[in-house]
Amino acid sequence: MTSASAADPKRWWALAVIAVAQLMVILDGTIVNIALPSAQRALGMPDADRQWVITAYTLAFGGLLLLGGRIADLVGRKRAFVIGLAGFAVASALGGAAAGPGTLFAARALQGAFAAVLAPSALSLLTTTFTDPRERAKAFGVYGALAGGGSGAGLLVGGLLTEYLDWRWCLYVNVPVALAALIGAQVFLRDRSGRPGGHLDVPGVLLGSGGLVALVYGFSEAGPRGWTSPWVAAPLMAGVLLLAAFVWWQHRAAGPLLPLRIFRDRSRAGAFATMGLATIGMFGVFLFLTYYFQAVLGYPPVRTGLAFMPVSVGIVIGATQIAARLLPRTAPHTLMASGMVLAAAGMVLLSRLTVHAQYVPHVLPGLLLVGLGMGLTFMPVYATATVGVPTQDTGAASAALTTVQQIGASLGTVLLNTIATIAAGRHSRAHGPADSGTALAEAMVHGFSVAYWCSAGVLLLAALVAALTVRRGKPSQAGSKPSA
């Protein structure tokens, strides 16, 4: 029997459109990082407020993902995709033209809000477009490579645009990319209309989005304020309470924002858990190595961005050339667990870095292992978490997976940064006052080393979770009896 995806001759062009849009969303999570000092000087931004250039995006993106996924289910995935693209382009133009910090913060929040509509619709379009197992593996290999490698590419693109053009182009660059994707969406994307008569779960929106916003905000403030600050403890507590109420309400709601039947299958739940642990263990790498390259090794912005590229290359190879080829005939838990073990080995290598390390013999092997491991993991996670979900729930399932990834990244960055800071302080006290630049660098690198060991432990836990929970067969239809 010919698969549904095989009947559509434009499906690979549709993949290209979806990939471009997804890459744009992922890039914008990191593309402004290297441009931030230039933007701060140009707009007269106080040091205390500069983090909002990053936080405004992550708050809106992470907090509104569940709403964005349900919108895709209700109005149709293609329509939601187009709305997300158009809104993202407008918000990017507004941010690039910002005359003051407030306008830039508002534009970044708008980018995050429209990204929360765009990302789930992109993943659910991919899920419904490719149904043949072999083609599905290839498509998700591309998607997994972009999802995992886009952050590293964002650092490089941000460095190039900032150094050779202007920081504003880190935002303006999205406009022509989004317009090209909009044209491609009209020509190549196919999707049925939304659910007639469907309604939005307003209490679920308020509880779920409110809880996620509170959690992301609490995690983002923990770094500069400390865990004992009321500005951290209160949002985290509120987030936990709101999400507990959200789960309770989803059991009662007639048309829930996030149908909990999605998580009844053990393999799908295991894929979600693996994704969360993987992102917790991975995202500290970008933060620590950015400081290591620039503050310890003295790299300029563009060289810093280039130094991250082996991670992206490793993810692309692991996802498209290894996992995509093996998944049709290999159990997904084997790929996930193997990938996490490889990534953990890379973290162990990075933990051995010193202030006198050289890039090729000391840094590069660890980056390649981390990249390959993440590529091997992300691709089967995306495929396993979304296969078998009923059509009316694909937007919600896609949003939930992206939410897990976003929350894991926020939590991992804060936790690992806290661990590194504490370890660096203890090293300084144990070795006397850090009066010289070398002593400060040694304390910093020691803190990073401790954090890398913690990352390795989290990634090994992810390997164990994948091995024990994800079964050989594909997940069952959500809400139906799980397959044997």
Tab-separated table of C-alpha atoms in Angstrom:
chain	number	residue	atom	x	y	z
A	1	MET	CA	0.000	0.000	0.000
A	2	THR	CA	1.312	3.460	-0.882
A	3	SER	CA	1.819	5.662	2.139
A	4	ALA	CA	0.121	8.984	2.531
A	5	SER	CA	3.362	10.847	2.357
A	6	ALA	CA	4.432	9.025	-0.816
A	7	ALA	CA	1.254	10.313	-2.540
A	8	ASP	CA	2.416	13.901	-2.115
A	9	PRO	CA	5.221	14.669	-4.598
A	10	LYS	CA	5.948	17.975	-2.835
A	11	ARG	CA	6.631	16.430	0.574
A	12	TRP	CA	10.422	16.964	0.448
A	13	TRP	CA	9.953	20.613	-0.477
A	14	ALA	CA	7.547	20.819	2.447
A	15	LEU	CA	10.325	19.443	4.670
A	16	ALA	CA	12.629	22.218	3.440
A	17	VAL	CA	10.063	24.887	4.353
A	18	ILE	CA	9.476	23.375	7.793
A	19	ALA	CA	13.226	23.042	8.366
A	20	VAL	CA	13.895	26.694	7.510
A	21	ALA	CA	11.197	27.877	9.904
A	22	GLN	CA	12.377	25.586	12.702
A	23	LEU	CA	15.986	26.653	12.249
A	24	MET	CA	14.951	30.306	12.509
A	25	VAL	CA	13.202	29.680	15.830
A	26	ILE	CA	16.146	27.729	17.268
A	27	LEU	CA	18.715	30.253	16.054
A	28	ASP	CA	16.926	33.097	17.775
A	29	GLY	CA	17.422	31.449	21.134
A	30	THR	CA	21.173	32.136	20.898
A	31	ILE	CA	21.831	34.464	17.950
A	32	VAL	CA	21.579	37.603	20.099
A	33	ASN	CA	23.887	36.300	22.845
A	34	ILE	CA	27.081	37.502	21.215
A	35	ALA	CA	25.341	40.674	19.955
A	36	LEU	CA	24.111	41.586	23.433
A	37	PRO	CA	27.121	43.740	24.481
A	38	SER	CA	26.810	45.815	21.274
A	39	ALA	CA	23.055	46.217	21.708
A	40	GLN	CA	23.527	47.231	25.331
A	41	ARG	CA	25.970	49.992	24.389
A	42	ALA	CA	23.852	51.232	21.486
A	43	LEU	CA	20.606	51.452	23.474
A	44	GLY	CA	22.062	52.577	26.812
A	45	MET	CA	20.770	49.451	28.523
A	46	PRO	CA	21.577	49.053	32.252
A	47	ASP	CA	23.455	45.905	33.293
A	48	ALA	CA	20.556	44.859	35.519
A	49	ASP	CA	18.158	44.831	32.544
A	50	ARG	CA	20.254	43.242	29.793
A	51	GLN	CA	19.185	39.692	30.647
A	52	TRP	CA	15.659	40.569	29.492
A	53	VAL	CA	16.811	40.463	25.891
A	54	ILE	CA	17.149	36.696	26.434
A	55	THR	CA	14.538	36.165	29.139
A	56	ALA	CA	11.695	37.957	27.305
A	57	TYR	CA	12.058	35.477	24.438
A	58	THR	CA	12.347	32.352	26.569
A	59	LEU	CA	9.479	33.394	28.869
A	60	ALA	CA	7.018	33.923	26.043
A	61	PHE	CA	8.226	30.908	24.067
A	62	GLY	CA	8.262	28.442	26.940
A	63	GLY	CA	5.110	29.792	28.602
A	64	LEU	CA	2.874	29.850	25.524
A	65	LEU	CA	3.910	26.619	23.775
A	66	LEU	CA	0.944	24.592	25.020
A	67	LEU	CA	-1.422	27.335	23.860
A	68	GLY	CA	0.354	27.470	20.496
A	69	GLY	CA	0.027	23.719	20.044
A	70	ARG	CA	-3.684	23.758	20.758
A	71	ILE	CA	-4.196	26.686	18.394
A	72	ALA	CA	-2.590	24.559	15.667
A	73	ASP	CA	-5.036	21.733	16.390
A	74	LEU	CA	-8.050	24.057	16.367
A	75	VAL	CA	-7.367	26.366	13.407
A	76	GLY	CA	-5.252	23.980	11.347
A	77	ARG	CA	-1.510	23.367	11.342
A	78	LYS	CA	-0.742	25.158	8.070
A	79	ARG	CA	-2.734	28.236	9.092
A	80	ALA	CA	-1.016	28.336	12.495
A	81	PHE	CA	2.360	27.898	10.755
A	82	VAL	CA	1.674	30.889	8.494
A	83	ILE	CA	0.449	33.037	11.407
A	84	GLY	CA	3.567	32.174	13.397
A	85	LEU	CA	5.889	32.989	10.499
A	86	ALA	CA	4.245	36.331	9.699
A	87	GLY	CA	4.169	37.409	13.342
A	88	PHE	CA	7.784	36.365	13.868
A	89	ALA	CA	8.887	38.456	10.875
A	90	VAL	CA	7.038	41.554	12.131
A	91	ALA	CA	8.423	41.146	15.658
A	92	SER	CA	11.963	40.731	14.284
A	93	ALA	CA	11.675	43.919	12.227
A	94	LEU	CA	10.379	45.771	15.284
A	95	GLY	CA	13.321	44.558	17.375
A	96	GLY	CA	15.879	45.439	14.729
A	97	ALA	CA	14.541	48.991	14.548
A	98	ALA	CA	14.336	49.397	18.353
A	99	ALA	CA	15.306	52.866	19.574
A	100	GLY	CA	15.337	51.900	23.245
A	101	PRO	CA	15.541	48.879	25.561
A	102	GLY	CA	11.768	48.713	26.150
A	103	THR	CA	11.013	48.292	22.454
A	104	LEU	CA	13.661	45.582	22.138
A	105	PHE	CA	12.297	43.689	25.155
A	106	ALA	CA	8.736	43.885	23.767
A	107	ALA	CA	9.889	42.704	20.338
A	108	ARG	CA	11.736	39.739	21.841
A	109	ALA	CA	8.610	38.784	23.809
A	110	LEU	CA	6.545	38.975	20.604
A	111	GLN	CA	9.112	36.788	18.843
A	112	GLY	CA	8.750	34.215	21.604
A	113	ALA	CA	4.943	34.329	21.447
A	114	PHE	CA	4.825	33.741	17.692
A	115	ALA	CA	7.568	31.103	17.963
A	116	ALA	CA	5.280	29.289	20.421
A	117	VAL	CA	2.691	29.050	17.620
A	118	LEU	CA	5.230	28.271	14.898
A	119	ALA	CA	7.286	25.497	16.523
A	120	PRO	CA	4.448	23.068	17.438
A	121	SER	CA	2.740	23.536	14.071
A	122	ALA	CA	6.043	22.818	12.279
A	123	LEU	CA	6.610	19.563	14.184
A	124	SER	CA	3.003	18.426	13.790
A	125	LEU	CA	3.093	19.194	10.045
A	126	LEU	CA	6.184	17.015	9.810
A	127	THR	CA	4.408	14.245	11.732
A	128	THR	CA	1.386	14.214	9.413
A	129	THR	CA	3.326	14.729	6.169
A	130	PHE	CA	5.701	11.776	6.550
A	131	THR	CA	4.046	8.477	7.456
A	132	ASP	CA	6.261	5.948	5.670
A	133	PRO	CA	8.763	4.643	8.290
A	134	ARG	CA	11.889	5.115	6.163
A	135	GLU	CA	10.918	8.552	4.900
A	136	ARG	CA	9.814	9.502	8.399
A	137	ALA	CA	13.241	8.550	9.750
A	138	LYS	CA	14.971	10.762	7.171
A	139	ALA	CA	12.628	13.693	7.841
A	140	PHE	CA	13.038	13.491	11.590
A	141	GLY	CA	16.778	13.127	11.137
A	142	VAL	CA	16.817	16.548	9.485
A	143	TYR	CA	14.495	18.001	12.125
A	144	GLY	CA	16.503	16.546	14.997
A	145	ALA	CA	19.741	17.884	13.527
A	146	LEU	CA	18.293	21.386	13.295
A	147	ALA	CA	16.751	21.258	16.756
A	148	GLY	CA	19.994	20.150	18.349
A	149	GLY	CA	22.535	21.998	16.218
A	150	GLY	CA	20.717	25.278	15.723
A	151	SER	CA	21.838	26.741	19.038
A	152	GLY	CA	25.506	26.365	18.167
A	153	ALA	CA	24.921	27.742	14.676
A	154	GLY	CA	23.145	30.717	16.247
A	155	LEU	CA	26.296	31.663	18.122
A	156	LEU	CA	28.306	31.629	14.895
A	157	VAL	CA	25.730	33.580	12.881
A	158	GLY	CA	25.370	36.103	15.701
A	159	GLY	CA	29.124	36.589	15.854
A	160	LEU	CA	29.426	37.084	12.089
A	161	LEU	CA	26.535	39.534	11.854
A	162	THR	CA	27.696	41.529	14.875
A	163	GLU	CA	31.316	41.750	13.826
A	164	TYR	CA	30.863	42.456	10.110
A	165	LEU	CA	27.452	44.210	9.933
A	166	ASP	CA	25.603	45.403	13.033
A	167	TRP	CA	23.866	43.827	16.019
A	168	ARG	CA	20.484	44.833	14.542
A	169	TRP	CA	20.996	42.341	11.715
A	170	CYS	CA	20.731	39.525	14.264
A	171	LEU	CA	17.025	40.432	14.219
A	172	TYR	CA	16.601	41.789	10.686
A	173	VAL	CA	17.959	38.567	9.199
A	174	ASN	CA	14.737	36.791	10.194
A	175	VAL	CA	12.591	38.946	7.912
A	176	PRO	CA	13.755	37.644	4.494
A	177	VAL	CA	14.014	34.100	5.872
A	178	ALA	CA	10.424	34.227	7.169
A	179	LEU	CA	9.135	35.725	3.909
A	180	ALA	CA	10.785	32.947	1.898
A	181	ALA	CA	9.256	30.341	4.215
A	182	LEU	CA	5.828	32.017	3.889
A	183	ILE	CA	5.968	31.706	0.107
A	184	GLY	CA	7.099	28.094	0.399
A	185	ALA	CA	4.305	27.311	2.865
A	186	GLN	CA	1.649	28.508	0.441
A	187	VAL	CA	3.098	26.435	-2.395
A	188	PHE	CA	4.246	23.217	-0.745
A	189	LEU	CA	2.447	22.622	2.559
A	190	ARG	CA	-0.715	20.510	2.656
A	191	ASP	CA	-2.975	20.195	5.669
A	192	ARG	CA	-6.594	19.640	6.528
A	193	SER	CA	-8.538	22.469	8.115
A	194	GLY	CA	-8.903	22.847	11.859
A	195	ARG	CA	-11.514	21.126	13.970
A	196	PRO	CA	-14.939	22.682	13.374
A	197	GLY	CA	-16.752	23.411	16.610
A	198	GLY	CA	-13.595	23.053	18.691
A	199	HIS	CA	-13.101	25.393	21.606
A	200	LEU	CA	-10.133	26.618	23.584
A	201	ASP	CA	-9.673	25.440	27.157
A	202	VAL	CA	-9.411	28.903	28.748
A	203	PRO	CA	-8.840	27.711	32.358
A	204	GLY	CA	-6.185	25.324	31.026
A	205	VAL	CA	-4.511	28.193	29.158
A	206	LEU	CA	-4.407	30.350	32.293
A	207	LEU	CA	-3.143	27.555	34.556
A	208	GLY	CA	-0.722	25.910	32.119
A	209	SER	CA	0.752	29.040	30.563
A	210	GLY	CA	0.862	30.812	33.920
A	211	GLY	CA	2.673	27.890	35.534
A	212	LEU	CA	5.225	27.603	32.729
A	213	VAL	CA	5.901	31.350	32.676
A	214	ALA	CA	6.416	31.311	36.452
A	215	LEU	CA	8.834	28.366	36.230
A	216	VAL	CA	10.888	29.827	33.372
A	217	TYR	CA	11.028	33.196	35.125
A	218	GLY	CA	12.104	31.607	38.406
A	219	PHE	CA	14.864	29.621	36.693
A	220	SER	CA	16.078	32.686	34.773
A	221	GLU	CA	16.285	34.790	37.958
A	222	ALA	CA	18.042	32.099	40.015
A	223	GLY	CA	21.383	32.834	38.351
A	224	PRO	CA	21.679	36.579	39.119
A	225	ARG	CA	19.642	36.601	42.370
A	226	GLY	CA	20.383	33.224	44.010
A	227	TRP	CA	18.010	30.419	44.969
A	228	THR	CA	17.047	31.974	48.325
A	229	SER	CA	15.758	35.214	46.800
A	230	PRO	CA	11.978	35.701	47.095
A	231	TRP	CA	12.037	36.701	43.403
A	232	VAL	CA	13.118	33.112	42.692
A	233	ALA	CA	11.367	31.050	45.357
A	234	ALA	CA	7.948	32.678	44.895
A	235	PRO	CA	7.728	32.165	41.092
A	236	LEU	CA	9.007	28.587	41.352
A	237	MET	CA	6.471	27.736	44.045
A	238	ALA	CA	3.694	29.457	42.122
A	239	GLY	CA	4.706	27.579	38.969
A	240	VAL	CA	4.565	24.194	40.696
A	241	LEU	CA	1.150	24.958	42.237
A	242	LEU	CA	-0.287	26.262	38.968
A	243	LEU	CA	0.960	23.230	37.017
A	244	ALA	CA	-0.461	20.865	39.654
A	245	ALA	CA	-3.818	22.623	39.279
A	246	PHE	CA	-3.397	22.415	35.501
A	247	VAL	CA	-2.972	18.623	35.606
A	248	TRP	CA	-6.027	18.321	37.861
A	249	TRP	CA	-8.078	20.455	35.478
A	250	GLN	CA	-6.970	18.494	32.405
A	251	HIS	CA	-8.547	15.388	33.914
A	252	ARG	CA	-11.886	17.227	34.142
A	253	ALA	CA	-11.947	19.472	31.060
A	254	ALA	CA	-14.133	18.432	28.125
A	255	GLY	CA	-11.618	19.789	25.585
A	256	PRO	CA	-8.316	19.884	27.478
A	257	LEU	CA	-5.425	22.091	26.396
A	258	LEU	CA	-3.057	19.115	26.834
A	259	PRO	CA	-4.855	15.746	26.574
A	260	LEU	CA	-3.162	13.590	29.209
A	261	ARG	CA	-3.902	10.481	27.152
A	262	ILE	CA	-0.807	11.441	25.151
A	263	PHE	CA	1.381	10.300	28.058
A	264	ARG	CA	-0.325	6.953	28.758
A	265	ASP	CA	2.002	5.059	26.460
A	266	ARG	CA	5.224	4.088	28.246
A	267	SER	CA	7.471	4.626	25.218
A	268	ARG	CA	6.112	8.088	24.544
A	269	ALA	CA	6.437	9.084	28.201
A	270	GLY	CA	9.984	7.700	28.215
A	271	ALA	CA	10.869	9.750	25.130
A	272	PHE	CA	9.595	12.901	26.844
A	273	ALA	CA	11.629	12.131	29.973
A	274	THR	CA	14.744	11.414	27.899
A	275	MET	CA	14.393	14.742	26.095
A	276	GLY	CA	14.036	16.635	29.372
A	277	LEU	CA	17.121	15.044	30.935
A	278	ALA	CA	19.158	15.418	27.733
A	279	THR	CA	18.513	19.157	27.528
A	280	ILE	CA	19.244	19.617	31.237
A	281	GLY	CA	22.623	17.963	30.746
A	282	MET	CA	23.485	19.614	27.446
A	283	PHE	CA	22.698	23.312	27.656
A	284	GLY	CA	25.312	24.175	30.225
A	285	VAL	CA	27.910	23.382	27.552
A	286	PHE	CA	27.100	26.485	25.504
A	287	LEU	CA	27.194	28.775	28.540
A	288	PHE	CA	30.453	27.426	30.007
A	289	LEU	CA	32.326	27.103	26.744
A	290	THR	CA	31.341	30.635	25.705
A	291	TYR	CA	33.088	31.938	28.833
A	292	TYR	CA	35.938	29.444	28.456
A	293	PHE	CA	36.682	30.431	24.862
A	294	GLN	CA	36.452	34.187	25.423
A	295	ALA	CA	37.571	34.723	29.038
A	296	VAL	CA	40.187	31.954	29.319
A	297	LEU	CA	41.453	31.318	25.782
A	298	GLY	CA	40.855	34.894	24.579
A	299	TYR	CA	38.816	34.083	21.458
A	300	PRO	CA	37.005	36.950	19.630
A	301	PRO	CA	33.248	36.566	18.870
A	302	VAL	CA	33.515	34.994	15.419
A	303	ARG	CA	36.192	32.518	16.503
A	304	THR	CA	34.002	31.627	19.490
A	305	GLY	CA	31.102	30.890	17.167
A	306	LEU	CA	33.328	28.785	14.901
A	307	ALA	CA	34.631	26.856	17.895
A	308	PHE	CA	31.100	25.606	18.583
A	309	MET	CA	30.529	24.298	15.066
A	310	PRO	CA	31.817	20.744	15.765
A	311	VAL	CA	28.828	20.301	18.104
A	312	SER	CA	26.431	21.231	15.297
A	313	VAL	CA	28.333	19.095	12.766
A	314	GLY	CA	28.267	16.150	15.157
A	315	ILE	CA	24.522	16.540	15.704
A	316	VAL	CA	23.865	16.682	11.951
A	317	ILE	CA	25.947	13.556	11.318
A	318	GLY	CA	24.462	11.697	14.272
A	319	ALA	CA	20.875	12.547	13.339
A	320	THR	CA	20.881	12.350	9.536
A	321	GLN	CA	23.661	9.892	8.688
A	322	ILE	CA	23.522	7.474	11.614
A	323	ALA	CA	20.196	7.591	13.490
A	324	ALA	CA	18.044	8.144	10.394
A	325	ARG	CA	19.654	5.141	8.681
A	326	LEU	CA	19.474	2.876	11.727
A	327	LEU	CA	16.045	3.729	13.151
A	328	PRO	CA	13.960	1.717	10.629
A	329	ARG	CA	15.749	-1.468	11.741
A	330	THR	CA	17.023	-0.584	15.234
A	331	ALA	CA	15.073	-0.213	18.475
A	332	PRO	CA	14.758	3.504	19.327
A	333	HIS	CA	15.832	2.960	22.933
A	334	THR	CA	19.133	1.546	21.685
A	335	LEU	CA	19.875	4.726	19.740
A	336	MET	CA	18.761	7.006	22.581
A	337	ALA	CA	20.752	5.216	25.270
A	338	SER	CA	23.852	4.929	23.058
A	339	GLY	CA	23.647	8.616	22.216
A	340	MET	CA	23.423	9.635	25.852
A	341	VAL	CA	26.408	7.472	26.773
A	342	LEU	CA	28.447	9.065	23.965
A	343	ALA	CA	27.444	12.566	25.070
A	344	ALA	CA	28.328	11.734	28.681
A	345	ALA	CA	31.771	10.574	27.524
A	346	GLY	CA	32.198	13.905	25.762
A	347	MET	CA	31.344	15.735	28.981
A	348	VAL	CA	33.964	13.722	30.848
A	349	LEU	CA	36.577	14.794	28.280
A	350	LEU	CA	35.532	18.437	28.665
A	351	SER	CA	35.855	18.126	32.447
A	352	ARG	CA	39.608	17.636	31.951
A	353	LEU	CA	40.156	21.074	30.356
A	354	THR	CA	42.681	23.425	31.961
A	355	VAL	CA	43.574	27.075	31.497
A	356	HIS	CA	46.414	25.973	29.200
A	357	ALA	CA	44.375	23.596	27.019
A	358	GLN	CA	44.546	23.730	23.239
A	359	TYR	CA	41.476	23.509	21.034
A	360	VAL	CA	42.201	20.592	18.689
A	361	PRO	CA	43.726	18.016	21.067
A	362	HIS	CA	41.714	18.906	24.173
A	363	VAL	CA	38.389	20.616	23.291
A	364	LEU	CA	37.483	19.198	19.874
A	365	PRO	CA	37.128	15.480	20.816
A	366	GLY	CA	34.678	16.280	23.606
A	367	LEU	CA	32.591	18.553	21.374
A	368	LEU	CA	32.366	15.914	18.642
A	369	LEU	CA	31.257	13.226	21.090
A	370	VAL	CA	28.617	15.518	22.609
A	371	GLY	CA	27.330	16.430	19.145
A	372	LEU	CA	27.197	12.844	17.862
A	373	GLY	CA	25.475	11.701	21.043
A	374	MET	CA	22.844	14.405	20.878
A	375	GLY	CA	22.155	13.688	17.210
A	376	LEU	CA	21.726	9.987	17.944
A	377	THR	CA	19.289	10.862	20.739
A	378	PHE	CA	17.201	13.755	19.440
A	379	MET	CA	16.163	12.124	16.190
A	380	PRO	CA	14.566	8.959	17.684
A	381	VAL	CA	13.115	11.006	20.562
A	382	TYR	CA	11.204	13.260	18.154
A	383	ALA	CA	10.068	10.301	16.073
A	384	THR	CA	8.991	8.192	19.073
A	385	ALA	CA	7.226	10.996	20.938
A	386	THR	CA	5.037	11.989	17.985
A	387	VAL	CA	4.274	8.717	16.194
A	388	GLY	CA	0.888	7.169	16.921
A	389	VAL	CA	-0.658	10.381	18.260
A	390	PRO	CA	-4.213	10.948	16.927
A	391	THR	CA	-4.393	13.668	14.297
A	392	GLN	CA	-6.461	15.959	16.511
A	393	ASP	CA	-3.736	15.869	19.199
A	394	THR	CA	-0.545	16.233	17.145
A	395	GLY	CA	-0.271	19.961	17.860
A	396	ALA	CA	-0.628	19.420	21.600
A	397	ALA	CA	1.895	16.553	21.609
A	398	SER	CA	4.398	18.570	19.570
A	399	ALA	CA	3.981	21.553	21.896
A	400	ALA	CA	4.438	19.366	24.970
A	401	LEU	CA	7.707	17.943	23.611
A	402	THR	CA	9.041	21.407	22.765
A	403	THR	CA	7.957	22.617	26.219
A	404	VAL	CA	9.915	19.810	27.892
A	405	GLN	CA	12.962	20.792	25.833
A	406	GLN	CA	12.573	24.483	26.717
A	407	ILE	CA	12.070	23.876	30.448
A	408	GLY	CA	14.972	21.425	30.488
A	409	ALA	CA	17.239	24.006	28.858
A	410	SER	CA	16.241	26.699	31.358
A	411	LEU	CA	16.599	24.383	34.355
A	412	GLY	CA	19.867	22.887	33.145
A	413	THR	CA	21.477	26.256	32.486
A	414	VAL	CA	20.552	27.594	35.931
A	415	LEU	CA	21.404	24.447	37.887
A	416	LEU	CA	24.723	23.845	36.194
A	417	ASN	CA	25.678	27.522	36.413
A	418	THR	CA	24.918	27.452	40.154
A	419	ILE	CA	27.026	24.314	40.609
A	420	ALA	CA	29.916	25.851	38.652
A	421	THR	CA	29.754	29.102	40.630
A	422	ILE	CA	29.782	27.315	43.997
A	423	ALA	CA	32.662	25.046	42.935
A	424	ALA	CA	34.675	28.025	41.654
A	425	GLY	CA	34.166	29.858	44.948
A	426	ARG	CA	35.299	26.870	46.978
A	427	HIS	CA	38.371	26.492	44.766
A	428	SER	CA	39.295	30.144	45.310
A	429	ARG	CA	38.934	29.863	49.084
A	430	ALA	CA	40.937	26.643	49.204
A	431	HIS	CA	43.805	28.085	47.170
A	432	GLY	CA	43.963	31.526	48.747
A	433	PRO	CA	42.749	34.869	47.352
A	434	ALA	CA	42.468	35.099	43.578
A	435	ASP	CA	44.633	38.177	43.069
A	436	SER	CA	45.737	37.375	39.544
A	437	GLY	CA	43.953	36.722	36.282
A	438	THR	CA	45.413	33.220	36.186
A	439	ALA	CA	44.011	32.368	39.609
A	440	LEU	CA	40.572	33.619	38.585
A	441	ALA	CA	40.716	31.593	35.369
A	442	GLU	CA	41.778	28.448	37.247
A	443	ALA	CA	38.870	28.820	39.672
A	444	MET	CA	36.475	29.357	36.775
A	445	VAL	CA	37.718	26.307	34.873
A	446	HIS	CA	37.512	24.173	38.025
A	447	GLY	CA	33.872	25.213	38.414
A	448	PHE	CA	33.176	24.259	34.813
A	449	SER	CA	34.849	20.881	35.366
A	450	VAL	CA	32.575	20.054	38.301
A	451	ALA	CA	29.536	21.090	36.260
A	452	TYR	CA	30.616	18.883	33.343
A	453	TRP	CA	30.799	15.877	35.680
A	454	CYS	CA	27.248	16.671	36.829
A	455	SER	CA	26.154	16.945	33.185
A	456	ALA	CA	27.678	13.529	32.510
A	457	GLY	CA	25.690	12.085	35.398
A	458	VAL	CA	22.418	13.568	34.113
A	459	LEU	CA	23.075	12.223	30.616
A	460	LEU	CA	23.797	8.736	31.970
A	461	LEU	CA	20.493	8.935	33.852
A	462	ALA	CA	18.819	9.822	30.550
A	463	ALA	CA	20.428	6.731	28.985
A	464	LEU	CA	19.039	4.572	31.789
A	465	VAL	CA	15.547	6.070	31.455
A	466	ALA	CA	15.527	5.483	27.700
A	467	ALA	CA	16.758	1.898	28.055
A	468	LEU	CA	14.122	1.007	30.669
A	469	THR	CA	11.050	2.826	29.352
A	470	VAL	CA	11.155	3.027	25.551
A	471	ARG	CA	10.027	-0.207	23.932
A	472	ARG	CA	11.031	-1.709	20.603
A	473	GLY	CA	7.691	-1.108	18.867
A	474	LYS	CA	6.216	2.277	18.067
A	475	PRO	CA	4.006	3.976	20.678
A	476	SER	CA	0.336	3.175	20.632
A	477	GLN	CA	-2.408	5.572	19.639
A	478	ALA	CA	-2.849	8.000	22.509
A	479	GLY	CA	-5.658	6.909	24.664
A	480	SER	CA	-5.890	3.409	23.215
A	481	LYS	CA	-4.532	0.233	24.646
A	482	PRO	CA	-0.743	0.171	24.419
A	483	SER	CA	0.779	-2.263	22.056
A	484	ALA	CA	2.550	-5.259	23.428
